Coordinates of C-alpha atoms and ligand atoms in Angstrom, one line a residue:
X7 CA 70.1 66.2 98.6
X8 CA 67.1 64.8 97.5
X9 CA 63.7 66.9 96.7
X10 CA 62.0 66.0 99.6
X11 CA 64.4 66.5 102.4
X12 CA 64.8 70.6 100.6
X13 CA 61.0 71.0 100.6
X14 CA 61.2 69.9 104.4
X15 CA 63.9 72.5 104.9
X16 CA 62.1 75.3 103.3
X17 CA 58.9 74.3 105.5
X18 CA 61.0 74.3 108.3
X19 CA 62.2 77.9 107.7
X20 CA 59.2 79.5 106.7
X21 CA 57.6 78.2 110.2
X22 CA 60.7 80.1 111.8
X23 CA 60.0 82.8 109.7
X24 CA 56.4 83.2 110.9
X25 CA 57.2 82.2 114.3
X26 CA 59.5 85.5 114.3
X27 CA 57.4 87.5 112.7
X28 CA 54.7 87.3 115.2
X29 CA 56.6 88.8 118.3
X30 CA 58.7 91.3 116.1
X31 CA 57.2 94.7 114.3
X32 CA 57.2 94.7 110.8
X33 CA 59.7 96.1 109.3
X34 CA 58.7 100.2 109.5
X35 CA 60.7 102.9 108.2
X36 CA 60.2 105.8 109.4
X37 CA 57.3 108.1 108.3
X38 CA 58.4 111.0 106.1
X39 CA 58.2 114.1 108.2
X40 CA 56.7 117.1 106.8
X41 CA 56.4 118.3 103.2
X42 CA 58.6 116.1 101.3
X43 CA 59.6 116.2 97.5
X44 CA 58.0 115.3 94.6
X45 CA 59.4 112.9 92.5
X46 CA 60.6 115.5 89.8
X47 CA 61.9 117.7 92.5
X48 CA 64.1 114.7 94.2
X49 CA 65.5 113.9 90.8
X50 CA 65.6 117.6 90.0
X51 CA 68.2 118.0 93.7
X52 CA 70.3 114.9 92.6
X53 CA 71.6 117.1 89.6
X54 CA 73.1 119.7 92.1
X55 CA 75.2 121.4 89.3
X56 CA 73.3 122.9 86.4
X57 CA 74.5 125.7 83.8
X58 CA 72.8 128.6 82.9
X59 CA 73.2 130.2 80.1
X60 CA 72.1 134.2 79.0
X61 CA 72.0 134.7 75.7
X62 CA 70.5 137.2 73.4
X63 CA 70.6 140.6 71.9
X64 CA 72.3 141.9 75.1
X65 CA 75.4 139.5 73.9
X66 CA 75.7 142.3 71.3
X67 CA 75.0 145.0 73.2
X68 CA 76.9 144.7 76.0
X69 CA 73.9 145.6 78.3
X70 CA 72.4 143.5 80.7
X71 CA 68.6 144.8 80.7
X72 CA 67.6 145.4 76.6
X73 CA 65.1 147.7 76.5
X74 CA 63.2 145.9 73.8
X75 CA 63.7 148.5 71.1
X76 CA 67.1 146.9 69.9
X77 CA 66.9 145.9 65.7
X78 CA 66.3 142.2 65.9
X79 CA 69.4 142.0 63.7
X80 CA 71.5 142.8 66.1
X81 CA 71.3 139.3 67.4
X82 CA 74.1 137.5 64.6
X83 CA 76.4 134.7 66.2
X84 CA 78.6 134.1 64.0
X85 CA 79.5 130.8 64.6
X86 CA 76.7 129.1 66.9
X87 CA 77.7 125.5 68.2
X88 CA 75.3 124.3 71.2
X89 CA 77.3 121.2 71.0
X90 CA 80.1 123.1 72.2
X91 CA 78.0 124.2 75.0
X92 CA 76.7 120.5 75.9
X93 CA 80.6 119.8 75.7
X94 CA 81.5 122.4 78.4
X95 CA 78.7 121.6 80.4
X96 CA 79.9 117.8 80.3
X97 CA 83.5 118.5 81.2
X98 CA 82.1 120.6 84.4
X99 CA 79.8 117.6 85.3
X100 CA 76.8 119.8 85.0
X101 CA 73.8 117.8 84.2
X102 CA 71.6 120.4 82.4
X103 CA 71.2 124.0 80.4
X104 CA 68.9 126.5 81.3
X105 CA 68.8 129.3 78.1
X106 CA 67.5 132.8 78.5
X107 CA 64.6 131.4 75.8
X108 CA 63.2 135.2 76.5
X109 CA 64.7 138.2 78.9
X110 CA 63.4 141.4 79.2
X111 CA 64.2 142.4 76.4
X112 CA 61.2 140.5 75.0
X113 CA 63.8 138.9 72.3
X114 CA 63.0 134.8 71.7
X115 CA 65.6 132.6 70.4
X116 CA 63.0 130.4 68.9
X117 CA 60.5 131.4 66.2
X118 CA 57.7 132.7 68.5
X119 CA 54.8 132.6 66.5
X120 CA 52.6 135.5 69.1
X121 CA 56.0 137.7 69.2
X122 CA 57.3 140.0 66.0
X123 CA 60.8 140.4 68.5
X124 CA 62.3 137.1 67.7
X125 CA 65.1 135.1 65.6
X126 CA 62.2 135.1 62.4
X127 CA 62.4 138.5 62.2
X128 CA 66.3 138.6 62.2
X129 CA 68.5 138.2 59.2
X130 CA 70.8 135.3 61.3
X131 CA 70.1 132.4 58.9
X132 CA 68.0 134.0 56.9
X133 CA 65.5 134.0 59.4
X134 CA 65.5 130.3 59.8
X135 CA 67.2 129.8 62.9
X136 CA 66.4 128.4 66.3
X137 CA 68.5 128.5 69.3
X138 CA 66.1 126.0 71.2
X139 CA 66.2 123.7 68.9
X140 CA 70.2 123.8 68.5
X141 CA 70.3 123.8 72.0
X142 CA 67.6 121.0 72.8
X143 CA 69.2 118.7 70.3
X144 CA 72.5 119.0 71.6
X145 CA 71.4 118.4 75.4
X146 CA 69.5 115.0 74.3
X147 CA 72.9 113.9 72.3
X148 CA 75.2 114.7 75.2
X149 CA 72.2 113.2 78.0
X150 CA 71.6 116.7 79.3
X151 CA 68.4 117.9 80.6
X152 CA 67.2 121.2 78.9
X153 CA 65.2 123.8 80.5
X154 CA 64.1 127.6 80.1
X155 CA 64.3 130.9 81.3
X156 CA 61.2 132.7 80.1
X157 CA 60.4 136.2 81.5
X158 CA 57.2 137.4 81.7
X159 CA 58.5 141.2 82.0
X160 CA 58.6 142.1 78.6
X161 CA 59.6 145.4 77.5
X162 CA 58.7 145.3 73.8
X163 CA 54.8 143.5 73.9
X164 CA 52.8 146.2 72.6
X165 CA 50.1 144.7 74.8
X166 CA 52.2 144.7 78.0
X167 CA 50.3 146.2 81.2
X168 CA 47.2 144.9 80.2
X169 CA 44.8 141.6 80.5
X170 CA 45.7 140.6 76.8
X171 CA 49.1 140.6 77.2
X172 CA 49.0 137.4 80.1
X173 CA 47.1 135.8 77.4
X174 CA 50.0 135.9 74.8
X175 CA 52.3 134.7 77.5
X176 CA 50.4 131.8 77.9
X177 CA 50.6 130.9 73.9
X178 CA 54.4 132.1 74.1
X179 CA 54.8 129.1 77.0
X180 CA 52.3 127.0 74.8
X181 CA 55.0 127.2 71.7
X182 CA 58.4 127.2 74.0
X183 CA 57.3 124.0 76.1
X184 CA 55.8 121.7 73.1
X185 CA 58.2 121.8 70.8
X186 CA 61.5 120.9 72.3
X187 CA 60.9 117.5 73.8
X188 CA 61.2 117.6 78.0
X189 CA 61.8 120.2 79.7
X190 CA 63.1 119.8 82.9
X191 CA 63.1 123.2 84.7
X192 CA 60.8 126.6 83.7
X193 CA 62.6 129.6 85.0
X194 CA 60.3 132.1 85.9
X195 CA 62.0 135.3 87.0
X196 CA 60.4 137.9 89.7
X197 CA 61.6 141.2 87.5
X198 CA 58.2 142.8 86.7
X199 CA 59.3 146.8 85.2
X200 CA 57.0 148.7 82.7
X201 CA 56.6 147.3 78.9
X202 CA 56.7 150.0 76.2
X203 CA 53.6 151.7 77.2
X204 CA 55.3 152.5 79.9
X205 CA 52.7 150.3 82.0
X206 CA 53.2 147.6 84.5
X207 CA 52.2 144.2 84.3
X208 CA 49.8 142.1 86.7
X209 CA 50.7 138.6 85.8
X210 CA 48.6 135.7 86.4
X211 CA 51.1 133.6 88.1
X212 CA 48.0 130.6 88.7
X213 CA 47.4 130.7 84.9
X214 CA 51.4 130.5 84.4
X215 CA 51.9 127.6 86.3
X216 CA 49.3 125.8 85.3
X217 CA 50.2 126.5 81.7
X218 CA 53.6 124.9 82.3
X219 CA 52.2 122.1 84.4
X220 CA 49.5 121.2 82.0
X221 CA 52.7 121.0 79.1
X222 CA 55.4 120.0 81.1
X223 CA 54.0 118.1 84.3
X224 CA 57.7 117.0 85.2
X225 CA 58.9 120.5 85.0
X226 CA 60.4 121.9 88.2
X227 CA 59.1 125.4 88.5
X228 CA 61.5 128.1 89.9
X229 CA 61.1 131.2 91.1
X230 CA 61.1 133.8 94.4
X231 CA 58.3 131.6 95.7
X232 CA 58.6 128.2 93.7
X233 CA 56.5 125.9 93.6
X234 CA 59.3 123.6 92.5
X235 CA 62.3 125.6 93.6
X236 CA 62.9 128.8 95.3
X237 CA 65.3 131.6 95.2
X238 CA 67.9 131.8 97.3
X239 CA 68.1 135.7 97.7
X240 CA 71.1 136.5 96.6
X241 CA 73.1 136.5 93.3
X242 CA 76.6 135.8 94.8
X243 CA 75.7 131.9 95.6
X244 CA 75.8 132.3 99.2
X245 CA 73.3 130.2 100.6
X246 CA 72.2 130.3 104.6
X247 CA 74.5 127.9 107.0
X248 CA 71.0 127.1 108.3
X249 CA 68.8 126.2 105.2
X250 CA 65.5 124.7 105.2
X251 CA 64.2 123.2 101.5
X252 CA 60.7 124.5 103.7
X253 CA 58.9 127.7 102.1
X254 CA 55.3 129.3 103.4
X255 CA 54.5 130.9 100.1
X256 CA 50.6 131.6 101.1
X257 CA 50.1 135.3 100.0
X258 CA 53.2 135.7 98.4
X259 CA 54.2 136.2 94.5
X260 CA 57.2 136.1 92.2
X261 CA 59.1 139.6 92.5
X262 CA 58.4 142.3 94.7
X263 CA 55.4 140.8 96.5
X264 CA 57.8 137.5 97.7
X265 CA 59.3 137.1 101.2
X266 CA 62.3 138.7 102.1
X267 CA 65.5 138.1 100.8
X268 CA 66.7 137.0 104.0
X269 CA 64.0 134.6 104.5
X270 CA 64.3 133.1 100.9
X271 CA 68.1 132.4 101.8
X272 CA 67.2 130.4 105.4
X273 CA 63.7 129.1 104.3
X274 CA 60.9 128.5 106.7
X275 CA 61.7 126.1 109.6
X276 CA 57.9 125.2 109.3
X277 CA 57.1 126.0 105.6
X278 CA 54.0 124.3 104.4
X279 CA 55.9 123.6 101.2
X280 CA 58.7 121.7 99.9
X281 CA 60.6 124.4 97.9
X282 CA 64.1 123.8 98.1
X283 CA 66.5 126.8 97.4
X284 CA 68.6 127.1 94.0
X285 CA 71.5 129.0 93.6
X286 CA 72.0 131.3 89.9
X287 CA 75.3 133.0 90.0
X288 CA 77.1 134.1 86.8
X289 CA 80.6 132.6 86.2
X290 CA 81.4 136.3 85.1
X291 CA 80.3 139.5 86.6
X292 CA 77.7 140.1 84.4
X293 CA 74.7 137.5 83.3
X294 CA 75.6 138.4 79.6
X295 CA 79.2 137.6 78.2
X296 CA 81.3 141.2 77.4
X297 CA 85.1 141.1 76.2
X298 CA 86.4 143.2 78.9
X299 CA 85.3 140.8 81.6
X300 CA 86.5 137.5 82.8
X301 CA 85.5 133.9 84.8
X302 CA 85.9 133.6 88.7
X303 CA 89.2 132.4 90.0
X304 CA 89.0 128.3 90.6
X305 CA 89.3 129.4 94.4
X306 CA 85.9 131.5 94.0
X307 CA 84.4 128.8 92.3
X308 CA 85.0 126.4 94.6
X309 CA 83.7 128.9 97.5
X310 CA 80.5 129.0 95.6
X311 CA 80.2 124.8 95.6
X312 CA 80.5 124.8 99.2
X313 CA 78.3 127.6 100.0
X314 CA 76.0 126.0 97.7
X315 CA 75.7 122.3 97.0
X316 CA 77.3 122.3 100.5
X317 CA 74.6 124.1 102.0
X318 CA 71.6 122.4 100.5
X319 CA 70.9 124.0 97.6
X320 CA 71.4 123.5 93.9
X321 CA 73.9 125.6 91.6
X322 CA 72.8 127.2 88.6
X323 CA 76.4 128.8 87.3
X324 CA 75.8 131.0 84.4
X325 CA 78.4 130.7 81.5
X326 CA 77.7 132.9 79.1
X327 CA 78.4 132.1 75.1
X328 CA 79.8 134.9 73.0
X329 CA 79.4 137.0 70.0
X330 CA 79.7 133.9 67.8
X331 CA 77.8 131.4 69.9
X332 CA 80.4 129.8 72.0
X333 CA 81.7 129.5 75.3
X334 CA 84.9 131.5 75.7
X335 CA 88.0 129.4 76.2
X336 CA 88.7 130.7 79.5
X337 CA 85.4 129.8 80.5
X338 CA 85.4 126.4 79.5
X339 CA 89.1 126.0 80.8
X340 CA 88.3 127.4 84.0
X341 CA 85.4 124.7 84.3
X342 CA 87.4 121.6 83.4
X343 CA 89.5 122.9 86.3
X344 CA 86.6 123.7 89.0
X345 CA 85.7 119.6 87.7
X346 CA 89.3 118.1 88.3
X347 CA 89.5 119.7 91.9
X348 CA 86.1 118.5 93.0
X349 CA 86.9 115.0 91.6
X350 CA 90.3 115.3 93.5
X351 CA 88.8 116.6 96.7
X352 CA 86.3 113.8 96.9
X353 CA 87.7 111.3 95.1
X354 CA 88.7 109.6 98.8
X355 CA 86.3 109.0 100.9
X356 CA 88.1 108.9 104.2
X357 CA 84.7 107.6 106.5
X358 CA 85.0 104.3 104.2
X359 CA 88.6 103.8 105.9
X360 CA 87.4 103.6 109.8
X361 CA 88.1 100.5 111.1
X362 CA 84.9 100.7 113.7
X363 CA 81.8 102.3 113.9
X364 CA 79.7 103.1 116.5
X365 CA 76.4 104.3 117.3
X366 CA 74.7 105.3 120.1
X367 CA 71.0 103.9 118.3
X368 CA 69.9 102.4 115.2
X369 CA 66.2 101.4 113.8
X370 CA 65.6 98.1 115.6
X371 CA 68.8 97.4 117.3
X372 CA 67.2 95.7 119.8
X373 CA 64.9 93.3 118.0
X374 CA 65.6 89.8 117.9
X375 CA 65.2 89.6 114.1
X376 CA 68.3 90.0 112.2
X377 CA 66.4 90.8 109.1
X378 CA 64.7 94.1 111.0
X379 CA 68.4 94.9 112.6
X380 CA 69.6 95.0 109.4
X381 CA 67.4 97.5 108.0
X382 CA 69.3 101.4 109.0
X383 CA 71.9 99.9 110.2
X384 CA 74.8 103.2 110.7
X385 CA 77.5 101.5 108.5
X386 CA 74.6 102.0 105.5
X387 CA 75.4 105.7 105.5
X388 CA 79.1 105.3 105.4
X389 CA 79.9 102.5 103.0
X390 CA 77.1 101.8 101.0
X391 CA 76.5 104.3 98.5
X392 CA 73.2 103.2 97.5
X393 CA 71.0 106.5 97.7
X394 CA 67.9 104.7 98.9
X395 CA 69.9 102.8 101.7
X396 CA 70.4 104.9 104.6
X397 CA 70.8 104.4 108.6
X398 CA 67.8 106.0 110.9
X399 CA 67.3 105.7 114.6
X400 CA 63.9 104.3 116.2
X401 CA 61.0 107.1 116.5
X402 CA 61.6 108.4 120.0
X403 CA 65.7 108.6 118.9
X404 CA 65.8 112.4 118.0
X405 CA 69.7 112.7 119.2
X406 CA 71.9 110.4 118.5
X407 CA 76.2 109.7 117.3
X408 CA 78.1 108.1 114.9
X409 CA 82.0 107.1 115.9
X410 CA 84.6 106.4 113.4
X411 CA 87.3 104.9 114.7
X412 CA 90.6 104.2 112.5
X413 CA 93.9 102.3 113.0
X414 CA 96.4 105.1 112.2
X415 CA 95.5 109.2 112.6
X416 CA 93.2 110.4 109.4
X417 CA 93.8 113.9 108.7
X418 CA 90.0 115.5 107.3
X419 CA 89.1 118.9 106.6
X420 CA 85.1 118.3 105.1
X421 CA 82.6 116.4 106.7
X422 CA 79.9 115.6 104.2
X423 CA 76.3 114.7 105.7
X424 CA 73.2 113.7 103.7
X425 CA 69.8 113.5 104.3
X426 CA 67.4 110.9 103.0
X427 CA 65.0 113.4 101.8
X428 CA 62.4 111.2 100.5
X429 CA 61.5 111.7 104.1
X430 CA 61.6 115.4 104.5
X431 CA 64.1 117.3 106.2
X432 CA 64.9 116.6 109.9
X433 CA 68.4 117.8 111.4
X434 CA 68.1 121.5 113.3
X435 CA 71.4 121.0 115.3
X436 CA 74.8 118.8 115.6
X437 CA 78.1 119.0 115.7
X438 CA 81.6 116.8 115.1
X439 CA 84.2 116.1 117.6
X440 CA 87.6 114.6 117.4
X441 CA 89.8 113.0 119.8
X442 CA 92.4 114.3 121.2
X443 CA 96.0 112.7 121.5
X444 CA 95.1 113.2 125.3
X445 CA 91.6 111.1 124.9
X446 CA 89.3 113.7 125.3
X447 CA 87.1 115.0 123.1
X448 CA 87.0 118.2 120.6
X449 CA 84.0 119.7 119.6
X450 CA 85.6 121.5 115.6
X451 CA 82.1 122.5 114.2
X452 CA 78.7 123.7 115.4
X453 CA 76.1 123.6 112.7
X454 CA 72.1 123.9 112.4
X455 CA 70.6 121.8 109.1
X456 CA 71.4 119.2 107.0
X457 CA 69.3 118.4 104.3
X458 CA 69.9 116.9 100.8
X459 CA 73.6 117.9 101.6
X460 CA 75.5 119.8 103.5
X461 CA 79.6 119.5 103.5
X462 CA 81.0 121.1 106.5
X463 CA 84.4 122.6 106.2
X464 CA 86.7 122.4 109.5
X465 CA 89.9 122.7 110.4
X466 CA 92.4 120.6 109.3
X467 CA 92.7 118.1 111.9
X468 CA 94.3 114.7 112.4
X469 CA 92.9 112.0 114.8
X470 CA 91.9 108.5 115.5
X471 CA 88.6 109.0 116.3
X472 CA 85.6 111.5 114.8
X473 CA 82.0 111.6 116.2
X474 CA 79.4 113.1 114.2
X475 CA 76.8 114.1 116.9
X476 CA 73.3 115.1 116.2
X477 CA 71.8 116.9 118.8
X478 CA 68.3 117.9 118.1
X479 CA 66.1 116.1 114.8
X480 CA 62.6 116.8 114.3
X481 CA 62.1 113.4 114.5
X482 CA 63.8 110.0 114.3
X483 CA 67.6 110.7 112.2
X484 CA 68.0 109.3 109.1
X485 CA 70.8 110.0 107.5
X486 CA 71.9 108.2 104.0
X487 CA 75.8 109.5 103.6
X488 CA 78.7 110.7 105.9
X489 CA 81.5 111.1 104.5
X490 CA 85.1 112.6 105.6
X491 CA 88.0 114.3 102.9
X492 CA 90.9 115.9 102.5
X493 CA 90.8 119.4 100.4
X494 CA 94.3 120.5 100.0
X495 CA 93.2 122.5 97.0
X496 CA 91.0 125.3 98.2
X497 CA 93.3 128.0 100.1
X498 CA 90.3 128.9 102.5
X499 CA 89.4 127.1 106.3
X500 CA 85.8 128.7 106.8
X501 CA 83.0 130.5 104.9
Ligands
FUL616 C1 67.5 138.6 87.3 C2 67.4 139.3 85.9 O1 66.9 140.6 86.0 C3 68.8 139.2 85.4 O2 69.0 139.9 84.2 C4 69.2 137.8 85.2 O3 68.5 137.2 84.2 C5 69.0 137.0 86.5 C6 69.3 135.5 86.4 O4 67.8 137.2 87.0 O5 66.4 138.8 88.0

């Protein structure tokens, strides 16, 4: 082809182009709906499994509350090894630590220079150690993100229960959050009892958070009442079947001023806010390792992921290290397990099998413009695993279904639904059928919200057809992932 007969052809389609592009819409997505989430807090929601771990003089104890008269001696791994930690945390597919930098106790694991309770005044190396820098350097060698857990109860300041006292909090966040490269979460728990004096705190929770936004402006902020994530209200990792990443926190505080527990575990269905509900839970029964107790059953675990990650929210699992600064073997071997049976369950995703799909509406179905029709098209949310790619319906669509149809019977226990929430939260109500040998339809789950993700478990059924109805949005659906599996690992049916 010669030059001029391509520039003709070009000229030729560009006209098209415009021609088109006068009698179609341009090409809208929807508008978010709502509070939506910060760039931090979106990437902070696509980690979904995180580990905690407590660590401190109570490891030596045995207590879970120190009352900040313990020797600072006391606190002598024997054998620290944070990349063992990073290790474990790897093999469980979590993507970042949280350490107990300071619990109630008052105790830092890093030399604090406002505190005289801290690894400087201890004879563990001489004085010289640092868990947070340990434990920093091995998350950025094994691509983990690193946060803290800081408390601002503190039962050995002297100046606890007075003005002076928020003041050295804020240098103690000044010298945790500079010198450990990024950190991607601040843990600030609600606990508030009396310091040594015997006097209560008021903390200046503005000052707080401003302290680690000024530091750390890509830190996710956690506690009863956010502002980067909430609470969930409950230490067994049992999150609401109806959760909304919405909060009101407008007169509320951290700790015994917060909403109640029931309403941190549901969320507001018009919160002003986006604070989207994590889930801390210890691997053990305590939040500090002891001898004489030992990890959840794989079957507990994996009832914790569902009523967890499955129920949008993001799990925190404590693992505690021991006396010498490791993660017990049957911690770490019960982790490498929980990993292999989440691969295994969602290794196959059965939705990218159906032969047909079908929807009652997508964005721009009916425009003329194949380019606009193949925007949020439904088959987006099924085989394309792009996270930015998802299917939505036009604005006035607030109900609408998806049909997968398949050749032979599937058999499907777990129906996993996403969200795109770039553009807030949406779903309030839907529910799956399946067909019947007999043609008609089943309805095997009723559920309320969605959100970043939400895995429903049914039945076991077998069929050649599934519909995934959404009854009642909050505004046009848009949905970025449906997915169907198979879990023959976990021995339970419902939660
Ligand atoms: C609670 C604390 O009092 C516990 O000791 C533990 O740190 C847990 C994660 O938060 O409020």
């Amino acid at each position: 082809m010669n030059k001029r007969f391509i520039k003709l052809i070009v000229a030729a389609v560009c006209f098209c182009c415009s021609v088109q592009a006068q009698d179609e819409p341009s090409v809208a997505p929807p508008k978010p709906f709502g509070p939506v989430p910060t760039a931090a807090q979106l990437a902070w929601q696509q980690m979904e499994m995180n580990m905690f771990c407590h660590f401190g003089p109570n490891t030596f104890t045995g207590k879970e509350w120190g009352d900040g008269t313990e020797i600072e001696d006391i606190f002598n791994p024997t054998a620290l090894n944070c990349d063992q930690w990073a290790a474990v945390a790897k093999s469980a597919g979590f993507k970042g630590i949280i350490i107990t930098a300071k619990h109630h106790d008052g105790f830092c694991l890093w030399p604090n220079p406002v505190s005289e309770h801290t690894v400087a005044q201890s004879n563990w190396r001489n004085g010289q150690g640092d868990v947070l820098r340990e434990l920093s350097d091995a998350c950025r060698k094994a691509d983990l993100k690193f946060g803290v857990y800081i408390s601002p109860w503190d039962r050995n300041a002297p100046t606890y229960g007075s003005p002076a006292y928020n003041e050295t909090f804020l240098q103690t966040l000044q010298s945790a959050l500079t010198q450990y490269g990024p950190i991607y979460e601040q843990w600030f728990d609600g606990a508030n009892g009396e310091g040594p004096n015997g006097k209560k705190q008021v903390y200046d929770w503005p000052a707080f958070n401003g302290q680690v936004y000024k530091l750390q402006p890509n830190a996710v902020i956690f506690s009863d009442v956010g502002p980067g994530c909430r609470w969930m209200g409950n230490e067994q990792g049992v999150n609401g079947r109806t959760c909304w990443s919405r909060l009101d926190i407008a007169g509320y505080e951290p700790g015994a001023l917060a909403p109640t527990q029931d309403t941190l575990n549901v969320g507001n269905y018009n919160g002003a806010n986006w604070i989207p509900a994590e889930t801390d839970v210890s691997i053990r029964p305590g939040w500090f390792y002891r001898d004489s107790e030992h990890p959840k059953t794989l079957q507990e675990l994996l009832k914790i992921y569902y009523t967890s990650v499955g129920r949008n929210s993001l799990l925190l699992l404590n693992v505690p290290p021991d006396q010498r600064g490791r993660i017990a073997t049957e911690d770490s071997a019960r982790l490498v397990e929980f990993r292999q049976a989440l691969d295994q369950i969602f290794a196959d995703d059965l939705a990218k099998h159906s032969y047909i799909v079908s929807t009652s509406n997508y964005r721009f179905q009916d425009s003329h413009s194949e380019e606009l029709k193949n925007q949020y098209k439904t088959i987006y949310a099924i085989y394309d695993d792009d996270y930015d790619i998802y299917w939505a319906t036009d604005d006035s669509v607030h109900s609408a279904y998806v049909e997968l149809e398949y050749v032979r019977p599937l058999t499907f226990n777990r129906v996993l639904l996403q969200e795109y929430i770039p553009l807030g939260q949406r779903v309030e109500q839907f529910h799956i059928e399946v067909m019947n040998e007999d043609g008609t339809w089943r309805t095997i789950a009723e559920e309320t919200t969605i959100g970043y993700k939400r895995i429903v478990l049914t039945e076991k059924v077998t069929t050649k057809k599934v519909r995934i109805v959404i009854d009642k949005s909050r505004a046009c659906i848009v949905l970025n992932k449906i997915g169907l599996y198979l879990d023959t690992i976990s021995k339970f049916d419902t939660l």
